[in-house]
Amino acid sequence: MFKRVGGTKDILPQESPFWQKIEEISRNVFSLYNYKEIRVPLIEEAALFNRSLGESAEIIQKQMFIIKSKEDTYALRPEGTASIVRAYIENNLDKTTGFIKLYYTGPMFRLERPQKGRLRQFHHIGAEAIGSMDPSLDAEIISLADHLLREFSVDNYKIKLNSLGCTKDKKELTSRLHRALGDKLYKLCADCKIRFKKNTLRILDCKKESCQGVVRKLDIQDSHLCPECKVHFARVRAGLDSLKINYEVCSYLVRGLDYYTRTVFEITHQSLGAQDALGAGGRYDNLVKELGGPELGAMGFAFGVERLLLVTRSGGQEVGSQKLVYVIALGDEAKIQGLKLLDKLRKERIICDTDYEGKSLKSAMRKANDLGAGFVLLIGEDELKKNVLTLKDMSSGKQEEIRPEELISRLRC
Ligand code: HAM
């Protein structure tokens, strides 16, 4: 009798409703943030992942499912980000759409040693926003992940946040670690001894107690960050604070994939045991260029569905099919107000989005029009001074000033 391959699962009819519910909730929440679905192949050229995740990443070293044909070497995708960036460039989305918000669901494959919460075929629900360096986007992505968890009725999770800085900062951190750990190698586990040469940063989030004992004595903090990366991180945190998202800055969080720069985050749940990450993500501002596209910032995350199902079994509510509300916030202060406003609208289940490309008022209005927005909400210096919002009804062209507390009822009438 044949048996399923170790580390894979059959999703039987009695379990499917939970999968469908998680997917349905996700689609509803993604649409509130104006993310659109992308579906990419399960197989790619293996080199795509080598280039994106980095030769020294554990996935590349040990966990790729490789398929060889006479001429080519393919891999079953171990994650979605590299494929989506490949698709973004190959389909010229940088030229036709520019900034884009995408979500995806589907199986991923890693040749791991199976255990609770660690499979060889598992599923991601993820999002990637490509084409922006704006720190408000980092805050939105993290609040989107937080929002999804609340809709899945998961609680008691922890959001860990860190900034790795730009490529130069990562190099600086690596050489600081080389200096600090050079005479302590004998205290590290066998894997970390290898990491010291090939993938030094990963020593920081080694789970072994012996390594943590050494690492926790180092003073990491954020001194490796250049002034621009410090400002970026401060603005991400200000955005999250304004949204009242609970997070913990964790300077040991580095993540296992080479493409990350600046913001990284991980969401953990204690009940999961050793494999405690429900999901994770971060910025990858060099990847589009690395894969042959233009220089564009990007940020995303993915949840592991099997792990979500281990911590939740309940449902959420529907999102109606209404028209998009497009928020145009001009200036730093207005952007923070804009973030709060978007959060408020989404809590009221109103589909909304904003500009993350630093567009002028005129081109942001054009974008709202292209997106088919029903309303535009404008916050500029004038509005901030008077504590009002300018609301434009895109079908009638009528524009009026309203008080923030009138907004929801005004949009609903
Ligand atoms: P990752 O941390 O490798 O990130 O995977 C994301 C989540 O997938 C993990 O937090 C975990 O819940 C789940 N997961 C990973 N490996 C397994 C496994 N073997 N079995 C079961 N679940 C697993 C990424 O893949 C990035 N692409 C996330 C991202 C998107 N970063 C930016 N955009």
Tab-separated table of C-alpha atoms and ligand atoms in Angstrom:
chain	number	residue	atom	x	y	z
A	1	MET	CA	0.000	0.000	0.000
A	2	PHE	CA	1.291	3.469	-0.847
A	3	LYS	CA	1.668	6.033	1.903
A	4	ARG	CA	1.908	9.775	1.750
A	5	VAL	CA	5.415	11.213	1.717
A	6	GLY	CA	6.702	12.085	5.218
A	7	GLY	CA	6.106	15.741	6.068
A	8	THR	CA	3.058	16.048	3.778
A	9	LYS	CA	-0.602	15.987	4.815
A	10	ASP	CA	-3.952	14.993	3.351
A	11	ILE	CA	-6.547	17.651	4.046
A	12	LEU	CA	-9.646	15.545	4.513
A	13	PRO	CA	-13.233	16.774	4.023
A	14	GLN	CA	-13.805	17.323	7.750
A	15	GLU	CA	-10.763	19.616	7.847
A	16	SER	CA	-11.380	21.532	4.600
A	17	PRO	CA	-13.938	23.950	6.108
A	18	PHE	CA	-11.218	25.331	8.416
A	19	TRP	CA	-8.935	25.901	5.450
A	20	GLN	CA	-11.728	27.525	3.475
A	21	LYS	CA	-12.597	29.792	6.397
A	22	ILE	CA	-8.974	30.935	6.855
A	23	GLU	CA	-8.670	31.610	3.132
A	24	GLU	CA	-11.989	33.449	2.998
A	25	ILE	CA	-11.112	35.656	5.983
A	26	SER	CA	-7.726	36.378	4.416
A	27	ARG	CA	-9.230	37.395	1.074
A	28	ASN	CA	-11.670	39.705	2.857
A	29	VAL	CA	-8.983	41.365	4.952
A	30	PHE	CA	-6.551	41.657	2.014
A	31	SER	CA	-9.259	43.361	-0.004
A	32	LEU	CA	-9.784	45.907	2.811
A	33	TYR	CA	-6.166	46.935	2.287
A	34	ASN	CA	-6.550	46.809	-1.517
A	35	TYR	CA	-4.255	43.825	-2.082
A	36	LYS	CA	-4.912	41.817	-5.267
A	37	GLU	CA	-4.264	38.126	-5.714
A	38	ILE	CA	-1.315	36.776	-7.690
A	39	ARG	CA	-0.792	33.098	-8.556
A	40	VAL	CA	2.670	32.009	-9.616
A	41	PRO	CA	4.003	28.548	-10.607
A	42	LEU	CA	5.044	25.964	-8.055
A	43	ILE	CA	8.287	25.346	-9.938
A	44	GLU	CA	10.940	27.858	-10.824
A	45	GLU	CA	14.529	27.765	-11.991
A	46	ALA	CA	16.489	26.731	-8.896
A	47	ALA	CA	18.922	29.612	-9.472
A	48	LEU	CA	16.126	32.125	-8.737
A	49	PHE	CA	16.099	31.005	-5.112
A	50	ASN	CA	19.900	30.732	-4.844
A	51	ARG	CA	20.167	34.330	-6.005
A	52	SER	CA	17.309	35.639	-3.847
A	53	LEU	CA	17.657	33.786	-0.557
A	54	GLY	CA	21.465	33.647	-0.638
A	55	GLU	CA	23.813	30.665	-1.073
A	56	SER	CA	24.401	30.387	2.661
A	57	ALA	CA	20.708	30.333	3.629
A	58	GLU	CA	19.675	27.065	5.260
A	59	ILE	CA	16.899	26.601	2.702
A	60	ILE	CA	19.428	26.714	-0.132
A	61	GLN	CA	22.038	24.613	1.639
A	62	LYS	CA	19.771	21.806	2.795
A	63	GLN	CA	16.102	22.190	2.012
A	64	MET	CA	15.442	22.655	-1.701
A	65	PHE	CA	13.446	20.049	-3.611
A	66	ILE	CA	15.446	19.945	-6.826
A	67	ILE	CA	14.144	18.556	-10.113
A	68	LYS	CA	16.684	18.041	-12.888
A	69	SER	CA	15.842	17.786	-16.560
A	70	LYS	CA	18.466	17.213	-19.257
A	71	GLU	CA	19.315	20.893	-19.542
A	72	ASP	CA	17.804	22.629	-16.558
A	73	THR	CA	17.634	22.540	-12.793
A	74	TYR	CA	14.278	23.448	-11.291
A	75	ALA	CA	13.141	23.739	-7.698
A	76	LEU	CA	9.767	23.359	-6.033
A	77	ARG	CA	9.293	26.808	-4.546
A	78	PRO	CA	10.370	26.978	-0.891
A	79	GLU	CA	8.695	30.416	-0.491
A	80	GLY	CA	6.728	32.935	-2.535
A	81	THR	CA	8.646	36.222	-2.431
A	82	ALA	CA	11.319	35.369	-5.032
A	83	SER	CA	8.730	34.014	-7.508
A	84	ILE	CA	6.552	37.088	-7.102
A	85	VAL	CA	9.433	39.485	-7.671
A	86	ARG	CA	10.421	37.406	-10.723
A	87	ALA	CA	6.821	37.645	-12.020
A	88	TYR	CA	6.690	41.391	-11.263
A	89	ILE	CA	9.768	42.026	-13.396
A	90	GLU	CA	9.037	39.472	-16.138
A	91	ASN	CA	5.518	40.840	-16.678
A	92	ASN	CA	6.764	44.459	-16.731
A	93	LEU	CA	4.571	45.397	-13.782
A	94	ASP	CA	7.233	47.919	-12.787
A	95	LYS	CA	6.490	49.787	-16.015
A	96	THR	CA	2.740	49.262	-16.296
A	97	THR	CA	1.612	49.425	-12.658
A	98	GLY	CA	4.564	50.639	-10.600
A	99	PHE	CA	3.690	50.271	-6.951
A	100	ILE	CA	1.615	47.147	-6.416
A	101	LYS	CA	0.065	45.252	-3.512
A	102	LEU	CA	-0.206	41.503	-4.005
A	103	TYR	CA	-1.355	38.582	-1.899
A	104	TYR	CA	-1.037	34.847	-2.406
A	105	THR	CA	-1.956	31.519	-0.904
A	106	GLY	CA	-0.562	28.125	-1.758
A	107	PRO	CA	1.840	25.290	-1.036
A	108	MET	CA	5.564	25.696	-0.418
A	109	PHE	CA	8.144	22.913	-0.215
A	110	ARG	CA	11.151	22.476	2.048
A	111	LEU	CA	13.114	19.292	2.575
A	112	GLU	CA	13.126	19.557	6.369
A	113	ARG	CA	13.117	16.970	9.122
A	114	PRO	CA	9.371	16.746	9.848
A	115	GLN	CA	8.082	17.530	13.351
A	116	LYS	CA	5.100	19.325	14.917
A	117	GLY	CA	4.507	22.459	12.854
A	118	ARG	CA	7.364	21.661	10.479
A	119	LEU	CA	6.375	20.009	7.215
A	120	ARG	CA	7.893	19.332	3.824
A	121	GLN	CA	4.825	20.614	2.037
A	122	PHE	CA	3.152	23.451	3.923
A	123	HIS	CA	1.051	26.448	2.924
A	124	HIS	CA	1.632	30.177	2.966
A	125	ILE	CA	-0.811	33.030	3.094
A	126	GLY	CA	1.271	36.055	2.305
A	127	ALA	CA	1.429	39.568	0.957
A	128	GLU	CA	4.061	41.511	-0.968
A	129	ALA	CA	3.968	45.264	-1.646
A	130	ILE	CA	6.510	46.194	-4.307
A	131	GLY	CA	7.658	49.679	-5.318
A	132	SER	CA	7.916	51.762	-2.168
A	133	MET	CA	10.506	52.723	0.457
A	134	ASP	CA	7.910	54.490	2.612
A	135	PRO	CA	8.137	53.413	6.284
A	136	SER	CA	4.349	53.839	6.560
A	137	LEU	CA	4.126	50.806	4.292
A	138	ASP	CA	6.102	48.742	6.830
A	139	ALA	CA	3.613	49.837	9.480
A	140	GLU	CA	0.687	48.957	7.232
A	141	ILE	CA	2.071	45.486	6.426
A	142	ILE	CA	2.660	44.682	10.090
A	143	SER	CA	-0.781	45.990	11.034
A	144	LEU	CA	-2.259	43.897	8.208
A	145	ALA	CA	-0.635	40.770	9.673
A	146	ASP	CA	-1.942	41.789	13.101
A	147	HIS	CA	-5.421	42.422	11.668
A	148	LEU	CA	-5.461	38.973	10.021
A	149	LEU	CA	-4.588	37.294	13.305
A	150	ARG	CA	-7.378	39.130	15.092
A	151	GLU	CA	-9.848	38.061	12.391
A	152	PHE	CA	-8.617	34.470	12.727
A	153	SER	CA	-9.378	34.872	16.472
A	154	VAL	CA	-5.788	34.147	17.435
A	155	ASP	CA	-4.615	35.808	20.611
A	156	ASN	CA	-1.564	35.774	22.844
A	157	TYR	CA	0.805	36.185	19.931
A	158	LYS	CA	3.945	38.304	20.034
A	159	ILE	CA	5.205	40.604	17.300
A	160	LYS	CA	9.008	40.864	17.353
A	161	LEU	CA	10.513	43.694	15.365
A	162	ASN	CA	14.010	44.705	14.354
A	163	SER	CA	15.913	46.657	11.725
A	164	LEU	CA	18.890	45.050	10.017
A	165	GLY	CA	19.714	48.269	8.211
A	166	CYS	CA	20.874	48.578	4.603
A	167	THR	CA	23.503	46.330	2.975
A	168	LYS	CA	26.296	48.476	4.433
A	169	ASP	CA	24.805	48.283	7.926
A	170	LYS	CA	24.445	44.504	7.664
A	171	LYS	CA	28.137	44.283	6.726
A	172	GLU	CA	29.005	46.515	9.662
A	173	LEU	CA	27.002	44.285	12.029
A	174	THR	CA	28.694	41.195	10.565
A	175	SER	CA	32.179	42.580	11.176
A	176	ARG	CA	31.239	43.674	14.703
A	177	LEU	CA	30.092	40.120	15.381
A	178	HIS	CA	33.295	38.718	13.920
A	179	ARG	CA	35.276	40.912	16.303
A	180	ALA	CA	33.078	40.105	19.292
A	181	LEU	CA	32.776	36.357	18.756
A	182	GLY	CA	36.231	35.525	17.345
A	183	ASP	CA	37.584	34.326	20.708
A	184	LYS	CA	34.315	32.729	21.883
A	185	LEU	CA	33.811	30.246	19.061
A	186	TYR	CA	34.469	27.277	21.333
A	187	LYS	CA	31.284	28.190	23.249
A	188	LEU	CA	29.075	28.047	20.115
A	189	CYS	CA	27.237	25.023	18.686
A	190	ALA	CA	28.592	23.211	15.597
A	191	ASP	CA	26.080	24.971	13.280
A	192	CYS	CA	27.045	28.407	14.609
A	193	LYS	CA	30.736	27.644	14.081
A	194	ILE	CA	29.891	27.188	10.393
A	195	ARG	CA	27.583	30.249	10.453
A	196	PHE	CA	30.479	32.320	11.812
A	197	LYS	CA	32.211	31.907	8.440
A	198	LYS	CA	29.248	31.847	6.065
A	199	ASN	CA	26.196	33.438	7.621
A	200	THR	CA	27.358	35.247	10.744
A	201	LEU	CA	24.154	37.188	11.477
A	202	ARG	CA	22.203	33.961	11.956
A	203	ILE	CA	24.207	33.252	15.104
A	204	LEU	CA	22.093	35.980	16.703
A	205	ASP	CA	18.876	33.985	16.475
A	206	CYS	CA	20.255	30.502	17.125
A	207	LYS	CA	17.770	28.708	19.383
A	208	LYS	CA	20.439	26.732	21.314
A	209	GLU	CA	20.815	27.853	24.903
A	210	SER	CA	24.616	27.726	24.798
A	211	CYS	CA	24.714	30.133	21.833
A	212	GLN	CA	22.042	32.393	23.301
A	213	GLY	CA	24.123	32.600	26.486
A	214	VAL	CA	27.027	34.012	24.463
A	215	VAL	CA	24.968	36.244	22.176
A	216	ARG	CA	22.825	37.834	24.898
A	217	LYS	CA	25.978	39.184	26.522
A	218	LEU	CA	26.855	41.158	23.371
A	219	ASP	CA	25.596	44.710	23.190
A	220	ILE	CA	23.829	44.675	19.810
A	221	GLN	CA	21.180	47.479	19.984
A	222	ASP	CA	21.037	49.628	16.854
A	223	SER	CA	24.511	51.172	16.693
A	224	HIS	CA	25.232	49.469	13.334
A	225	LEU	CA	22.413	51.453	11.682
A	226	CYS	CA	23.295	54.433	9.473
A	227	PRO	CA	21.367	57.694	10.086
A	228	GLU	CA	18.868	57.025	7.221
A	229	CYS	CA	18.091	53.525	8.476
A	230	LYS	CA	17.685	54.851	12.027
A	231	VAL	CA	15.137	57.405	10.812
A	232	HIS	CA	13.336	54.746	8.765
A	233	PHE	CA	13.064	52.460	11.783
A	234	ALA	CA	11.900	55.298	14.043
A	235	ARG	CA	9.143	56.106	11.547
A	236	VAL	CA	8.067	52.456	11.337
A	237	ARG	CA	7.795	52.390	15.120
A	238	ALA	CA	5.939	55.731	15.197
A	239	GLY	CA	3.469	54.302	12.661
A	240	LEU	CA	2.950	51.151	14.710
A	241	ASP	CA	2.599	53.186	17.918
A	242	SER	CA	-0.011	55.403	16.308
A	243	LEU	CA	-1.938	52.242	15.376
A	244	LYS	CA	-1.513	50.914	18.932
A	245	ILE	CA	0.053	47.703	17.664
A	246	ASN	CA	1.775	45.739	20.393
A	247	TYR	CA	5.307	44.837	19.399
A	248	GLU	CA	8.644	44.246	20.987
A	249	VAL	CA	11.926	45.469	19.521
A	250	CYS	CA	14.224	42.472	19.483
A	251	SER	CA	17.772	43.224	18.356
A	252	TYR	CA	18.553	39.512	17.995
A	253	LEU	CA	15.956	38.980	15.280
A	254	VAL	CA	17.797	38.541	11.972
A	255	ARG	CA	15.798	36.008	9.853
A	256	GLY	CA	17.254	33.332	7.613
A	257	LEU	CA	16.946	34.834	4.153
A	258	ASP	CA	19.602	37.042	2.583
A	259	TYR	CA	17.223	39.400	0.838
A	260	TYR	CA	16.065	41.193	3.977
A	261	THR	CA	17.166	44.764	4.629
A	262	ARG	CA	15.923	47.264	7.220
A	263	THR	CA	12.645	46.169	8.883
A	264	VAL	CA	12.223	42.502	9.804
A	265	PHE	CA	9.505	40.999	11.982
A	266	GLU	CA	8.342	37.678	13.265
A	267	ILE	CA	5.086	36.723	14.964
A	268	THR	CA	5.346	33.930	17.485
A	269	HIS	CA	2.877	31.922	19.541
A	270	GLN	CA	4.042	30.196	22.678
A	271	SER	CA	1.698	27.224	22.313
A	272	LEU	CA	3.540	26.099	19.167
A	273	GLY	CA	6.607	24.875	21.070
A	274	ALA	CA	9.948	24.705	19.253
A	275	GLN	CA	8.562	25.872	15.877
A	276	ASP	CA	6.886	28.917	17.375
A	277	ALA	CA	6.761	31.293	14.358
A	278	LEU	CA	3.238	31.767	13.020
A	279	GLY	CA	4.538	34.085	10.350
A	280	ALA	CA	7.305	36.458	9.424
A	281	GLY	CA	8.383	39.078	6.950
A	282	GLY	CA	10.296	42.226	6.277
A	283	ARG	CA	11.708	44.626	3.729
A	284	TYR	CA	13.746	43.474	0.756
A	285	ASP	CA	14.816	46.720	-0.877
A	286	ASN	CA	17.583	45.180	-3.032
A	287	LEU	CA	15.794	42.147	-4.419
A	288	VAL	CA	13.993	43.695	-7.403
A	289	LYS	CA	17.300	45.112	-8.649
A	290	GLU	CA	19.177	41.901	-7.800
A	291	LEU	CA	16.791	39.967	-10.048
A	292	GLY	CA	17.230	42.366	-12.968
A	293	GLY	CA	14.556	45.007	-12.314
A	294	PRO	CA	14.824	48.656	-11.295
A	295	GLU	CA	15.834	49.856	-7.831
A	296	LEU	CA	12.577	49.574	-5.866
A	297	GLY	CA	11.776	49.099	-2.206
A	298	ALA	CA	9.487	46.237	-1.198
A	299	MET	CA	8.062	44.598	1.893
A	300	GLY	CA	6.014	41.515	2.652
A	301	PHE	CA	5.223	38.672	5.019
A	302	ALA	CA	3.833	35.164	5.065
A	303	PHE	CA	1.918	33.085	7.595
A	304	GLY	CA	2.228	29.310	7.767
A	305	VAL	CA	-1.357	28.060	7.430
A	306	GLU	CA	-0.764	24.736	9.223
A	307	ARG	CA	0.600	26.670	12.212
A	308	LEU	CA	-2.370	29.063	12.126
A	309	LEU	CA	-4.666	26.050	12.223
A	310	LEU	CA	-2.857	24.737	15.278
A	311	VAL	CA	-3.782	27.895	17.194
A	312	THR	CA	-7.236	28.740	15.822
A	313	ARG	CA	-10.451	27.118	14.765
A	314	SER	CA	-12.851	30.040	14.439
A	315	GLY	CA	-14.273	32.338	11.824
A	316	GLY	CA	-14.755	36.032	10.953
A	317	GLN	CA	-17.118	38.376	9.188
A	318	GLU	CA	-17.796	39.275	5.592
A	319	VAL	CA	-16.618	42.379	3.821
A	320	GLY	CA	-19.233	43.931	1.548
A	321	SER	CA	-18.486	44.899	-2.039
A	322	GLN	CA	-18.109	48.656	-1.748
A	323	LYS	CA	-16.024	51.198	-3.564
A	324	LEU	CA	-12.480	52.057	-2.547
A	325	VAL	CA	-11.785	55.124	-0.381
A	326	TYR	CA	-8.417	56.577	-1.399
A	327	VAL	CA	-6.564	58.597	1.227
A	328	ILE	CA	-4.115	61.262	0.045
A	329	ALA	CA	-1.923	62.508	2.885
A	330	LEU	CA	0.553	65.274	2.086
A	331	GLY	CA	3.548	65.610	4.447
A	332	ASP	CA	4.959	63.516	7.312
A	333	GLU	CA	2.456	64.603	9.960
A	334	ALA	CA	-0.465	64.058	7.579
A	335	LYS	CA	0.891	60.588	6.761
A	336	ILE	CA	0.685	59.528	10.388
A	337	GLN	CA	-2.902	60.878	10.514
A	338	GLY	CA	-3.510	59.024	7.239
A	339	LEU	CA	-2.326	55.737	8.753
A	340	LYS	CA	-4.702	56.171	11.685
A	341	LEU	CA	-7.542	57.036	9.369
A	342	LEU	CA	-6.951	53.953	7.209
A	343	ASP	CA	-6.931	51.838	10.334
A	344	LYS	CA	-10.216	53.362	11.485
A	345	LEU	CA	-11.846	52.778	8.084
A	346	ARG	CA	-10.723	49.143	7.977
A	347	LYS	CA	-12.042	48.542	11.462
A	348	GLU	CA	-15.361	49.778	10.061
A	349	ARG	CA	-14.872	47.299	7.184
A	350	ILE	CA	-14.501	50.056	4.599
A	351	ILE	CA	-12.110	49.228	1.733
A	352	CYS	CA	-9.383	51.845	1.555
A	353	ASP	CA	-5.857	52.523	0.422
A	354	THR	CA	-3.315	55.317	0.181
A	355	ASP	CA	-0.328	56.472	-1.861
A	356	TYR	CA	3.052	55.018	-0.904
A	357	GLU	CA	4.999	56.420	-3.827
A	358	GLY	CA	5.304	60.056	-2.704
A	359	LYS	CA	3.056	61.246	-5.532
A	360	SER	CA	2.032	64.873	-5.977
A	361	LEU	CA	-1.598	65.727	-5.263
A	362	LYS	CA	-2.347	65.755	-8.968
A	363	SER	CA	-0.869	62.343	-9.740
A	364	ALA	CA	-2.315	60.812	-6.555
A	365	MET	CA	-5.756	62.015	-7.727
A	366	ARG	CA	-5.081	60.402	-11.088
A	367	LYS	CA	-4.120	57.161	-9.317
A	368	ALA	CA	-7.373	57.278	-7.288
A	369	ASN	CA	-9.248	57.657	-10.536
A	370	ASP	CA	-7.356	54.737	-12.159
A	371	LEU	CA	-8.152	52.568	-9.138
A	372	GLY	CA	-11.850	53.376	-9.515
A	373	ALA	CA	-12.055	54.987	-6.057
A	374	GLY	CA	-15.535	56.060	-4.933
A	375	PHE	CA	-14.132	58.740	-2.596
A	376	VAL	CA	-10.880	60.574	-2.047
A	377	LEU	CA	-9.984	61.788	1.427
A	378	LEU	CA	-7.442	64.549	1.467
A	379	ILE	CA	-5.277	65.514	4.459
A	380	GLY	CA	-2.864	68.375	3.942
A	381	GLU	CA	-1.506	71.230	6.047
A	382	ASP	CA	-4.797	73.138	5.872
A	383	GLU	CA	-6.852	70.168	6.993
A	384	LEU	CA	-4.462	69.466	9.885
A	385	LYS	CA	-4.659	73.092	11.042
A	386	LYS	CA	-8.453	73.133	10.946
A	387	ASN	CA	-8.844	69.522	12.140
A	388	VAL	CA	-11.016	68.630	9.157
A	389	LEU	CA	-10.816	66.242	6.206
A	390	THR	CA	-11.536	67.084	2.594
A	391	LEU	CA	-13.833	64.478	1.093
A	392	LYS	CA	-14.284	64.260	-2.637
A	393	ASP	CA	-17.082	62.166	-4.108
A	394	MET	CA	-15.473	60.823	-7.290
A	395	SER	CA	-18.731	60.143	-9.118
A	396	SER	CA	-20.291	63.593	-8.611
A	397	GLY	CA	-16.970	65.465	-8.342
A	398	LYS	CA	-18.398	67.255	-5.259
A	399	GLN	CA	-15.828	68.224	-2.618
A	400	GLU	CA	-16.540	69.205	0.985
A	401	GLU	CA	-14.823	69.696	4.308
A	402	ILE	CA	-16.022	67.372	7.045
A	403	ARG	CA	-15.158	66.805	10.694
A	404	PRO	CA	-13.275	63.503	11.349
A	405	GLU	CA	-16.120	62.204	13.544
A	406	GLU	CA	-18.587	62.601	10.667
A	407	LEU	CA	-16.512	60.512	8.290
A	408	ILE	CA	-17.970	57.025	8.745
A	409	SER	CA	-21.604	58.122	8.622
A	410	ARG	CA	-20.842	60.358	5.652
A	411	LEU	CA	-19.256	57.446	3.732
A	412	ARG	CA	-22.139	55.141	4.603
A	413	CYS	CA	-24.958	57.469	3.496
B	1	HAM	P1	9.575	32.125	6.441
B	1	HAM	O1	9.824	32.627	7.814
B	1	HAM	O2	10.581	31.187	5.890
B	1	HAM	O3	9.433	33.413	5.516
B	1	HAM	O4	8.153	31.437	6.385
B	1	HAM	C1	7.003	32.083	6.861
B	1	HAM	C2	6.187	31.169	7.756
B	1	HAM	O5	5.928	29.921	7.092
B	1	HAM	C3	6.889	30.749	9.036
B	1	HAM	O6	6.772	31.738	10.026
B	1	HAM	C4	6.113	29.493	9.405
B	1	HAM	O7	4.878	29.819	10.022
B	1	HAM	C5	5.813	28.892	8.052
B	1	HAM	N1	6.760	27.801	7.739
B	1	HAM	C6	8.033	27.934	7.296
B	1	HAM	N2	8.595	26.719	7.123
B	1	HAM	C7	7.653	25.800	7.459
B	1	HAM	C8	7.614	24.359	7.486
B	1	HAM	N3	8.644	23.629	7.115
B	1	HAM	N4	6.467	23.757	7.897
B	1	HAM	C9	5.386	24.497	8.264
B	1	HAM	N5	5.357	25.847	8.244
B	1	HAM	C10	6.474	26.499	7.860
B	1	HAM	C11	9.252	33.356	4.178
B	1	HAM	O8	9.045	32.349	3.542
B	1	HAM	C12	9.249	34.713	3.529
B	1	HAM	N6	9.000	34.539	2.097
B	1	HAM	C13	8.220	35.645	4.155
B	1	HAM	C14	8.220	36.969	3.488
B	1	HAM	C15	7.344	37.406	2.563
B	1	HAM	N7	9.117	37.915	3.663
B	1	HAM	C16	8.829	38.957	2.863
B	1	HAM	N8	7.768	38.637	2.180
